[in-house]
PDB file of N, CA and C in Angstrom:
ATOM      1  N   MET A1047       0.855  -1.384   0.032  1.00  0.00           N
ATOM      2  CA  MET A1047       0.107  -0.076   0.178  1.00  0.00           C
ATOM      3  C   MET A1047       0.831   1.348  -0.194  1.00  0.00           C
ATOM      4  N   GLY A1048       2.162   1.237   0.483  1.00  0.00           N
ATOM      5  CA  GLY A1048       3.070   2.725   0.688  1.00  0.00           C
ATOM      6  C   GLY A1048       3.158   2.670  -1.045  1.00  0.00           C
ATOM      7  N   ASP A1049       3.113   1.906  -1.462  1.00  0.00           N
ATOM      8  CA  ASP A1049       3.701   2.384  -3.385  1.00  0.00           C
ATOM      9  C   ASP A1049       2.389   3.257  -3.793  1.00  0.00           C
ATOM     10  N   VAL A1050       1.290   2.977  -3.230  1.00  0.00           N
ATOM     11  CA  VAL A1050       0.354   3.674  -3.880  1.00  0.00           C
ATOM     12  C   VAL A1050       0.207   5.055  -3.181  1.00  0.00           C
ATOM     13  N   PHE A1051       0.730   5.533  -2.051  1.00  0.00           N
ATOM     14  CA  PHE A1051       0.423   6.722  -1.423  1.00  0.00           C
ATOM     15  C   PHE A1051       1.761   7.608  -1.864  1.00  0.00           C
ATOM     16  N   LYS A1052       2.992   6.725  -2.738  1.00  0.00           N
ATOM     17  CA  LYS A1052       4.027   7.427  -3.388  1.00  0.00           C
ATOM     18  C   LYS A1052       3.459   7.442  -3.978  1.00  0.00           C
ATOM     19  N   ALA A1053       3.130   6.725  -5.353  1.00  0.00           N
ATOM     20  CA  ALA A1053       2.307   7.388  -6.694  1.00  0.00           C
ATOM     21  C   ALA A1053       1.723   8.178  -6.444  1.00  0.00           C
ATOM     22  N   LEU A1054       0.540   8.646  -5.630  1.00  0.00           N
ATOM     23  CA  LEU A1054      -0.405   9.508  -5.580  1.00  0.00           C
ATOM     24  C   LEU A1054       0.348  10.726  -4.793  1.00  0.00           C
ATOM     25  N   SER A1055       1.661  10.619  -4.525  1.00  0.00           N
ATOM     26  CA  SER A1055       2.151  12.130  -4.059  1.00  0.00           C
ATOM     27  C   SER A1055       2.408  12.763  -4.887  1.00  0.00           C
ATOM     28  N   ASP A1056       2.722  12.323  -6.048  1.00  0.00           N
ATOM     29  CA  ASP A1056       3.101  13.473  -6.893  1.00  0.00           C
ATOM     30  C   ASP A1056       1.818  13.863  -7.956  1.00  0.00           C
ATOM     31  N   PRO A1057       2.107  15.202  -8.185  1.00  0.00           N
ATOM     32  CA  PRO A1057       0.570  16.054  -8.838  1.00  0.00           C
ATOM     33  C   PRO A1057       0.654  15.632 -10.421  1.00  0.00           C
ATOM     34  N   THR A1058       1.940  15.646 -10.961  1.00  0.00           N
ATOM     35  CA  THR A1058       1.955  15.055 -12.374  1.00  0.00           C
ATOM     36  C   THR A1058       1.150  13.547 -12.650  1.00  0.00           C
ATOM     37  N   ARG A1059       1.528  12.529 -11.664  1.00  0.00           N
ATOM     38  CA  ARG A1059       1.179  11.399 -11.464  1.00  0.00           C
ATOM     39  C   ARG A1059      -0.610  11.299 -11.193  1.00  0.00           C
ATOM     40  N   ARG A1060      -0.958  12.025 -10.378  1.00  0.00           N
ATOM     41  CA  ARG A1060      -2.258  12.250 -10.175  1.00  0.00           C
ATOM     42  C   ARG A1060      -3.015  12.965 -11.538  1.00  0.00           C
ATOM     43  N   ILE A1061      -2.407  13.667 -12.439  1.00  0.00           N
ATOM     44  CA  ILE A1061      -3.105  14.120 -13.658  1.00  0.00           C
ATOM     45  C   ILE A1061      -2.999  13.093 -14.843  1.00  0.00           C
ATOM     46  N   ILE A1062      -1.963  12.265 -14.508  1.00  0.00           N
ATOM     47  CA  ILE A1062      -1.968  11.091 -15.227  1.00  0.00           C
ATOM     48  C   ILE A1062      -3.228  10.047 -15.193  1.00  0.00           C
ATOM     49  N   LEU A1063      -3.554   9.853 -13.922  1.00  0.00           N
ATOM     50  CA  LEU A1063      -4.646   9.003 -13.408  1.00  0.00           C
ATOM     51  C   LEU A1063      -5.671   9.886 -13.864  1.00  0.00           C
ATOM     52  N   ASP A1064      -5.877  11.028 -13.924  1.00  0.00           N
ATOM     53  CA  ASP A1064      -6.947  12.036 -13.989  1.00  0.00           C
ATOM     54  C   ASP A1064      -7.420  11.617 -15.687  1.00  0.00           C
ATOM     55  N   GLU A1065      -6.362  11.789 -16.330  1.00  0.00           N
ATOM     56  CA  GLU A1065      -6.593  11.684 -17.817  1.00  0.00           C
ATOM     57  C   GLU A1065      -6.897  10.109 -18.471  1.00  0.00           C
ATOM     58  N   LEU A1066      -6.405   9.283 -17.713  1.00  0.00           N
ATOM     59  CA  LEU A1066      -6.717   7.825 -18.130  1.00  0.00           C
ATOM     60  C   LEU A1066      -7.942   7.338 -17.293  1.00  0.00           C
ATOM     61  N   THR A1067      -8.411   8.111 -16.390  1.00  0.00           N
ATOM     62  CA  THR A1067     -10.021   8.136 -15.850  1.00  0.00           C
ATOM     63  C   THR A1067     -10.798   8.688 -17.168  1.00  0.00           C
ATOM     64  N   ASP A1068     -10.584   9.940 -17.683  1.00  0.00           N
ATOM     65  CA  ASP A1068     -11.298  10.472 -18.572  1.00  0.00           C
ATOM     66  C   ASP A1068     -11.600   9.498 -20.149  1.00  0.00           C
ATOM     67  N   ARG A1069     -10.300   9.150 -20.278  1.00  0.00           N
ATOM     68  CA  ARG A1069      -9.975   8.058 -21.642  1.00  0.00           C
ATOM     69  C   ARG A1069      -9.109   6.911 -21.195  1.00  0.00           C
ATOM     70  N   ASP A1070      -9.512   6.010 -21.305  1.00  0.00           N
ATOM     71  CA  ASP A1070      -8.610   4.874 -20.493  1.00  0.00           C
ATOM     72  C   ASP A1070      -8.277   4.435 -22.006  1.00  0.00           C
ATOM     73  N   GLY A1071      -6.731   3.794 -21.540  1.00  0.00           N
ATOM     74  CA  GLY A1071      -6.266   3.147 -22.895  1.00  0.00           C
ATOM     75  C   GLY A1071      -5.717   3.933 -23.868  1.00  0.00           C
ATOM     76  N   GLN A1072      -4.711   4.689 -23.253  1.00  0.00           N
ATOM     77  CA  GLN A1072      -3.930   5.895 -23.897  1.00  0.00           C
ATOM     78  C   GLN A1072      -2.449   5.323 -24.093  1.00  0.00           C
ATOM     79  N   SER A1073      -1.765   5.676 -25.108  1.00  0.00           N
ATOM     80  CA  SER A1073      -0.222   5.354 -25.677  1.00  0.00           C
ATOM     81  C   SER A1073       0.566   6.676 -24.875  1.00  0.00           C
ATOM     82  N   LEU A1074       1.452   6.275 -24.601  1.00  0.00           N
ATOM     83  CA  LEU A1074       2.618   7.500 -24.218  1.00  0.00           C
ATOM     84  C   LEU A1074       2.725   8.646 -24.736  1.00  0.00           C
ATOM     85  N   PHE A1075       2.521   8.492 -26.477  1.00  0.00           N
ATOM     86  CA  PHE A1075       2.193   9.781 -26.968  1.00  0.00           C
ATOM     87  C   PHE A1075       1.046  10.668 -26.950  1.00  0.00           C
ATOM     88  N   GLU A1076       0.146  10.001 -26.520  1.00  0.00           N
ATOM     89  CA  GLU A1076      -1.334  10.301 -26.135  1.00  0.00           C
ATOM     90  C   GLU A1076      -1.443  10.858 -25.061  1.00  0.00           C
ATOM     91  N   ILE A1077      -0.540  10.435 -24.036  1.00  0.00           N
ATOM     92  CA  ILE A1077      -0.791  10.590 -22.329  1.00  0.00           C
ATOM     93  C   ILE A1077      -0.122  12.385 -22.180  1.00  0.00           C
ATOM     94  N   CYS A1078       0.919  11.954 -23.099  1.00  0.00           N
ATOM     95  CA  CYS A1078       2.096  13.354 -23.131  1.00  0.00           C
ATOM     96  C   CYS A1078       1.428  14.500 -24.100  1.00  0.00           C
ATOM     97  N   SER A1079       0.711  14.207 -24.938  1.00  0.00           N
ATOM     98  CA  SER A1079      -0.028  15.433 -25.798  1.00  0.00           C
ATOM     99  C   SER A1079      -1.131  16.016 -24.751  1.00  0.00           C
ATOM    100  N   ARG A1080      -2.145  15.283 -24.121  1.00  0.00           N
ATOM    101  CA  ARG A1080      -3.188  15.504 -23.523  1.00  0.00           C
ATOM    102  C   ARG A1080      -2.546  16.338 -22.155  1.00  0.00           C
ATOM    103  N   LEU A1081      -1.421  15.994 -21.624  1.00  0.00           N
ATOM    104  CA  LEU A1081      -0.872  16.692 -20.374  1.00  0.00           C
ATOM    105  C   LEU A1081      -0.327  17.907 -21.145  1.00  0.00           C
ATOM    106  N   ALA A1082       0.097  17.946 -22.194  1.00  0.00           N
ATOM    107  CA  ALA A1082       0.598  19.568 -22.870  1.00  0.00           C
ATOM    108  C   ALA A1082      -0.220  20.293 -23.039  1.00  0.00           C
ATOM    109  N   MET A1083      -1.497  19.323 -23.740  1.00  0.00           N
ATOM    110  CA  MET A1083      -2.748  20.566 -24.143  1.00  0.00           C
ATOM    111  C   MET A1083      -3.816  20.751 -23.304  1.00  0.00           C
ATOM    112  N   ARG A1084      -4.022  19.997 -22.357  1.00  0.00           N
ATOM    113  CA  ARG A1084      -4.899  20.302 -21.322  1.00  0.00           C
ATOM    114  C   ARG A1084      -4.136  20.675 -20.194  1.00  0.00           C
ATOM    115  N   HIS A1085      -3.258  20.990 -19.595  1.00  0.00           N
ATOM    116  CA  HIS A1085      -2.633  20.632 -18.257  1.00  0.00           C
ATOM    117  C   HIS A1085      -1.412  21.883 -18.463  1.00  0.00           C
ATOM    118  N   GLY A1086      -0.780  22.090 -19.739  1.00  0.00           N
ATOM    119  CA  GLY A1086       0.620  22.445 -19.617  1.00  0.00           C
ATOM    120  C   GLY A1086       1.609  22.164 -19.289  1.00  0.00           C
ATOM    121  N   ARG A1087       1.619  20.782 -19.032  1.00  0.00           N
ATOM    122  CA  ARG A1087       2.738  20.056 -18.741  1.00  0.00           C
ATOM    123  C   ARG A1087       3.585  19.575 -19.976  1.00  0.00           C
ATOM    124  N   THR A1088       4.676  20.151 -20.123  1.00  0.00           N
ATOM    125  CA  THR A1088       5.776  19.981 -21.250  1.00  0.00           C
ATOM    126  C   THR A1088       6.882  18.943 -20.760  1.00  0.00           C
ATOM    127  N   SER A1089       6.479  18.103 -19.832  1.00  0.00           N
ATOM    128  CA  SER A1089       7.541  17.380 -19.408  1.00  0.00           C
ATOM    129  C   SER A1089       7.840  16.119 -20.989  1.00  0.00           C
ATOM    130  N   THR A1090       9.017  15.691 -20.726  1.00  0.00           N
ATOM    131  CA  THR A1090       9.466  14.775 -21.915  1.00  0.00           C
ATOM    132  C   THR A1090       9.043  13.404 -21.906  1.00  0.00           C
ATOM    133  N   ARG A1091       8.683  12.953 -23.023  1.00  0.00           N
ATOM    134  CA  ARG A1091       8.413  11.354 -23.081  1.00  0.00           C
ATOM    135  C   ARG A1091       9.058  10.372 -21.838  1.00  0.00           C
ATOM    136  N   GLN A1092      10.261  10.691 -21.833  1.00  0.00           N
ATOM    137  CA  GLN A1092      11.276   9.967 -20.726  1.00  0.00           C
ATOM    138  C   GLN A1092      10.785  10.374 -19.669  1.00  0.00           C
ATOM    139  N   ALA A1093      10.266  11.462 -18.853  1.00  0.00           N
ATOM    140  CA  ALA A1093      10.029  11.567 -17.403  1.00  0.00           C
ATOM    141  C   ALA A1093       8.598  11.025 -17.702  1.00  0.00           C
ATOM    142  N   ILE A1094       7.414  11.052 -18.311  1.00  0.00           N
ATOM    143  CA  ILE A1094       6.236  10.993 -18.258  1.00  0.00           C
ATOM    144  C   ILE A1094       6.342   9.068 -18.208  1.00  0.00           C
ATOM    145  N   SER A1095       7.139   8.539 -19.010  1.00  0.00           N
ATOM    146  CA  SER A1095       7.523   7.228 -18.869  1.00  0.00           C
ATOM    147  C   SER A1095       7.802   6.750 -17.437  1.00  0.00           C
ATOM    148  N   GLN A1096       8.794   7.605 -16.733  1.00  0.00           N
ATOM    149  CA  GLN A1096       9.348   7.114 -15.638  1.00  0.00           C
ATOM    150  C   GLN A1096       7.753   7.324 -14.523  1.00  0.00           C
ATOM    151  N   HIS A1097       6.902   8.386 -14.485  1.00  0.00           N
ATOM    152  CA  HIS A1097       5.871   8.765 -13.861  1.00  0.00           C
ATOM    153  C   HIS A1097       4.988   7.067 -14.135  1.00  0.00           C
ATOM    154  N   LEU A1098       4.791   6.640 -15.370  1.00  0.00           N
ATOM    155  CA  LEU A1098       3.998   5.470 -15.712  1.00  0.00           C
ATOM    156  C   LEU A1098       4.615   4.741 -14.980  1.00  0.00           C
ATOM    157  N   THR A1099       5.801   4.385 -15.201  1.00  0.00           N
ATOM    158  CA  THR A1099       6.356   3.163 -14.404  1.00  0.00           C
ATOM    159  C   THR A1099       6.191   3.201 -12.679  1.00  0.00           C
ATOM    160  N   VAL A1100       6.343   3.868 -12.199  1.00  0.00           N
ATOM    161  CA  VAL A1100       6.084   4.004 -10.743  1.00  0.00           C
ATOM    162  C   VAL A1100       4.492   3.973 -10.512  1.00  0.00           C
ATOM    163  N   LEU A1101       3.358   4.480 -11.207  1.00  0.00           N
ATOM    164  CA  LEU A1101       2.198   4.427 -11.577  1.00  0.00           C
ATOM    165  C   LEU A1101       1.980   2.886 -11.504  1.00  0.00           C
ATOM    166  N   GLU A1102       2.876   1.984 -12.359  1.00  0.00           N
ATOM    167  CA  GLU A1102       2.592   0.314 -12.505  1.00  0.00           C
ATOM    168  C   GLU A1102       2.968  -0.065 -11.446  1.00  0.00           C
ATOM    169  N   GLU A1103       4.234   0.137 -10.792  1.00  0.00           N
ATOM    170  CA  GLU A1103       4.280  -0.627  -9.672  1.00  0.00           C
ATOM    171  C   GLU A1103       3.676  -0.564  -8.488  1.00  0.00           C
ATOM    172  N   ALA A1104       2.785   0.680  -8.642  1.00  0.00           N
ATOM    173  CA  ALA A1104       1.977   0.970  -7.407  1.00  0.00           C
ATOM    174  C   ALA A1104       0.737  -0.071  -7.973  1.00  0.00           C
ATOM    175  N   ASP A1105       0.607  -0.780  -9.264  1.00  0.00           N
ATOM    176  CA  ASP A1105      -0.806  -1.310  -9.586  1.00  0.00           C
ATOM    177  C   ASP A1105      -1.788  -0.557 -10.056  1.00  0.00           C
ATOM    178  N   LEU A1106      -1.341   0.818 -10.212  1.00  0.00           N
ATOM    179  CA  LEU A1106      -2.291   1.574 -10.400  1.00  0.00           C
ATOM    180  C   LEU A1106      -2.637   2.010 -11.875  1.00  0.00           C
ATOM    181  N   VAL A1107      -1.766   1.670 -12.657  1.00  0.00           N
ATOM    182  CA  VAL A1107      -1.617   1.389 -14.128  1.00  0.00           C
ATOM    183  C   VAL A1107      -1.341   0.219 -14.779  1.00  0.00           C
ATOM    184  N   ARG A1108      -2.217  -0.486 -15.384  1.00  0.00           N
ATOM    185  CA  ARG A1108      -1.490  -1.648 -16.175  1.00  0.00           C
ATOM    186  C   ARG A1108      -1.238  -1.342 -17.582  1.00  0.00           C
ATOM    187  N   SER A1109      -0.430  -2.113 -18.581  1.00  0.00           N
ATOM    188  CA  SER A1109      -0.284  -1.722 -19.612  1.00  0.00           C
ATOM    189  C   SER A1109      -0.056  -3.028 -20.372  1.00  0.00           C
ATOM    190  N   ARG A1110      -0.303  -3.258 -21.891  1.00  0.00           N
ATOM    191  CA  ARG A1110      -0.173  -3.813 -22.820  1.00  0.00           C
ATOM    192  C   ARG A1110       0.347  -3.807 -24.294  1.00  0.00           C
ATOM    193  N   ARG A1111       0.750  -4.663 -24.658  1.00  0.00           N
ATOM    194  CA  ARG A1111       1.417  -3.861 -26.015  1.00  0.00           C
ATOM    195  C   ARG A1111       0.396  -4.267 -27.404  1.00  0.00           C
ATOM    196  N   GLU A1112       0.544  -3.548 -28.046  1.00  0.00           N
ATOM    197  CA  GLU A1112      -0.059  -3.752 -29.453  1.00  0.00           C
ATOM    198  C   GLU A1112       0.925  -2.957 -30.188  1.00  0.00           C
ATOM    199  N   GLY A1113       1.480  -4.302 -31.034  1.00  0.00           N
ATOM    200  CA  GLY A1113       2.633  -3.863 -31.725  1.00  0.00           C
ATOM    201  C   GLY A1113       3.602  -3.347 -30.945  1.00  0.00           C
ATOM    202  N   ARG A1114       4.158  -2.409 -31.440  1.00  0.00           N
ATOM    203  CA  ARG A1114       5.442  -1.591 -30.708  1.00  0.00           C
ATOM    204  C   ARG A1114       5.111  -0.347 -30.073  1.00  0.00           C
ATOM    205  N   THR A1115       3.285  -0.289 -29.874  1.00  0.00           N
ATOM    206  CA  THR A1115       3.047   0.755 -28.771  1.00  0.00           C
ATOM    207  C   THR A1115       2.497  -0.008 -27.309  1.00  0.00           C
ATOM    208  N   LYS A1116       3.112   0.495 -26.195  1.00  0.00           N
ATOM    209  CA  LYS A1116       2.017   0.205 -25.059  1.00  0.00           C
ATOM    210  C   LYS A1116       1.198   1.015 -24.807  1.00  0.00           C
ATOM    211  N   ILE A1117       0.002   0.655 -24.424  1.00  0.00           N
ATOM    212  CA  ILE A1117      -1.171   0.991 -23.895  1.00  0.00           C
ATOM    213  C   ILE A1117      -1.374   0.857 -22.786  1.00  0.00           C
ATOM    214  N   HIS A1118      -1.634   1.974 -22.007  1.00  0.00           N
ATOM    215  CA  HIS A1118      -1.847   2.162 -20.305  1.00  0.00           C
ATOM    216  C   HIS A1118      -3.569   2.009 -20.101  1.00  0.00           C
ATOM    217  N   HIS A1119      -3.613   1.526 -18.962  1.00  0.00           N
ATOM    218  CA  HIS A1119      -4.815   1.350 -18.445  1.00  0.00           C
ATOM    219  C   HIS A1119      -5.153   1.633 -16.814  1.00  0.00           C
ATOM    220  N   LEU A1120      -6.078   2.602 -16.448  1.00  0.00           N
ATOM    221  CA  LEU A1120      -6.165   2.639 -15.143  1.00  0.00           C
ATOM    222  C   LEU A1120      -6.706   1.524 -14.420  1.00  0.00           C
ATOM    223  N   ASN A1121      -5.992   0.884 -12.973  1.00  0.00           N
ATOM    224  CA  ASN A1121      -6.529  -0.082 -12.097  1.00  0.00           C
ATOM    225  C   ASN A1121      -7.022   0.562 -10.858  1.00  0.00           C
ATOM    226  N   THR A1122      -8.124   0.613 -10.558  1.00  0.00           N
ATOM    227  CA  THR A1122      -8.647   1.068  -9.360  1.00  0.00           C
ATOM    228  C   THR A1122      -8.428   0.249  -8.200  1.00  0.00           C
ATOM    229  N   GLU A1123      -8.132  -1.039  -8.393  1.00  0.00           N
ATOM    230  CA  GLU A1123      -8.214  -2.170  -7.265  1.00  0.00           C
ATOM    231  C   GLU A1123      -7.536  -1.445  -6.295  1.00  0.00           C
ATOM    232  N   PRO A1124      -6.221  -0.824  -6.162  1.00  0.00           N
ATOM    233  CA  PRO A1124      -5.666  -0.445  -5.136  1.00  0.00           C
ATOM    234  C   PRO A1124      -6.367   0.563  -4.157  1.00  0.00           C
ATOM    235  N   LEU A1125      -6.995   1.487  -4.798  1.00  0.00           N
ATOM    236  CA  LEU A1125      -7.605   2.576  -4.148  1.00  0.00           C
ATOM    237  C   LEU A1125      -8.862   1.778  -3.696  1.00  0.00           C
ATOM    238  N   ARG A1126      -9.469   1.041  -4.128  1.00  0.00           N
ATOM    239  CA  ARG A1126     -10.374   0.321  -3.597  1.00  0.00           C
ATOM    240  C   ARG A1126     -10.153  -0.227  -2.164  1.00  0.00           C
ATOM    241  N   SER A1127      -9.009  -0.937  -1.962  1.00  0.00           N
ATOM    242  CA  SER A1127      -8.473  -1.545  -0.820  1.00  0.00           C
ATOM    243  C   SER A1127      -8.171  -0.570   0.143  1.00  0.00           C
ATOM    244  N   ILE A1128      -7.692   0.777   0.039  1.00  0.00           N
ATOM    245  CA  ILE A1128      -7.554   1.856   0.860  1.00  0.00           C
ATOM    246  C   ILE A1128      -8.953   2.280   1.466  1.00  0.00           C
ATOM    247  N   VAL A1129      -9.783   1.928   0.586  1.00  0.00           N
ATOM    248  CA  VAL A1129     -11.457   2.638   1.100  1.00  0.00           C
ATOM    249  C   VAL A1129     -11.931   1.748   1.880  1.00  0.00           C
ATOM    250  N   ASP A1130     -11.314   0.245   1.622  1.00  0.00           N
ATOM    251  CA  ASP A1130     -12.169  -0.777   2.332  1.00  0.00           C
ATOM    252  C   ASP A1130     -11.437  -0.951   3.914  1.00  0.00           C
ATOM    253  N   ARG A1131     -10.006  -0.681   3.735  1.00  0.00           N
ATOM    254  CA  ARG A1131      -9.325  -0.422   5.082  1.00  0.00           C
ATOM    255  C   ARG A1131      -9.879   0.559   5.919  1.00  0.00           C
ATOM    256  N   TRP A1132     -10.068   1.643   5.160  1.00  0.00           N
ATOM    257  CA  TRP A1132     -10.407   3.097   6.409  1.00  0.00           C
ATOM    258  C   TRP A1132     -11.766   3.349   5.880  1.00  0.00           C
ATOM    259  N   PRO A1133     -13.183   2.798   6.158  1.00  0.00           N
ATOM    260  CA  PRO A1133     -14.268   3.361   5.267  1.00  0.00           C
ATOM    261  C   PRO A1133     -14.675   4.358   5.759  1.00  0.00           C
ATOM    262  N   LEU A1134     -15.235   5.309   4.810  1.00  0.00           N
ATOM    263  CA  LEU A1134     -15.852   6.497   5.498  1.00  0.00           C
ATOM    264  C   LEU A1134     -17.260   6.259   6.003  1.00  0.00           C
ATOM    265  N   PRO A1135     -17.729   6.939   6.895  1.00  0.00           N
ATOM    266  CA  PRO A1135     -19.123   6.890   7.412  1.00  0.00           C
ATOM    267  C   PRO A1135     -19.801   7.506   6.636  1.00  0.00           C
ATOM    268  N   THR A1136     -21.062   7.075   6.476  1.00  0.00           N
ATOM    269  CA  THR A1136     -22.107   7.528   5.536  1.00  0.00           C
ATOM    270  C   THR A1136     -22.633   8.824   6.461  1.00  0.00           C
ATOM    271  N   LEU A1137     -23.258   9.794   5.911  1.00  0.00           N
ATOM    272  CA  LEU A1137     -23.546  11.089   5.995  1.00  0.00           C
ATOM    273  C   LEU A1137     -25.174  10.958   6.324  1.00  0.00           C
ATOM    274  N   GLU A1138     -25.570  10.977   7.216  1.00  0.00           N
ATOM    275  CA  GLU A1138     -27.405  10.796   7.115  1.00  0.00           C
ATOM    276  C   GLU A1138     -27.859  12.194   7.424  1.00  0.00           C
ATOM    277  N   GLU A1139     -28.853  12.594   6.995  1.00  0.00           N
ATOM    278  CA  GLU A1139     -29.446  13.801   6.869  1.00  0.00           C
ATOM    279  C   GLU A1139     -30.352  13.835   7.755  1.00  0.00           C
TER     280      GLU A1139
END
């Protein structure tokens, strides 16, 4: 679970997760393009690739190959395990 918190601690990685929530199944090129156009993040492809590696190590992102392209998908299971461990009380009106 520590890897999940480490992965979530970086704002760029949180934006990457937001982008995968908005449109799952993106290549590195697509993610870099969306970060630049929608968020003004002009990180190099290598830097974004390193962020994706951290997210994969935390199992927040899973990837598969399509030919020479690696496609990235959001995995919310680690986040669910956090909510299961520390459930939020329901608000009663």
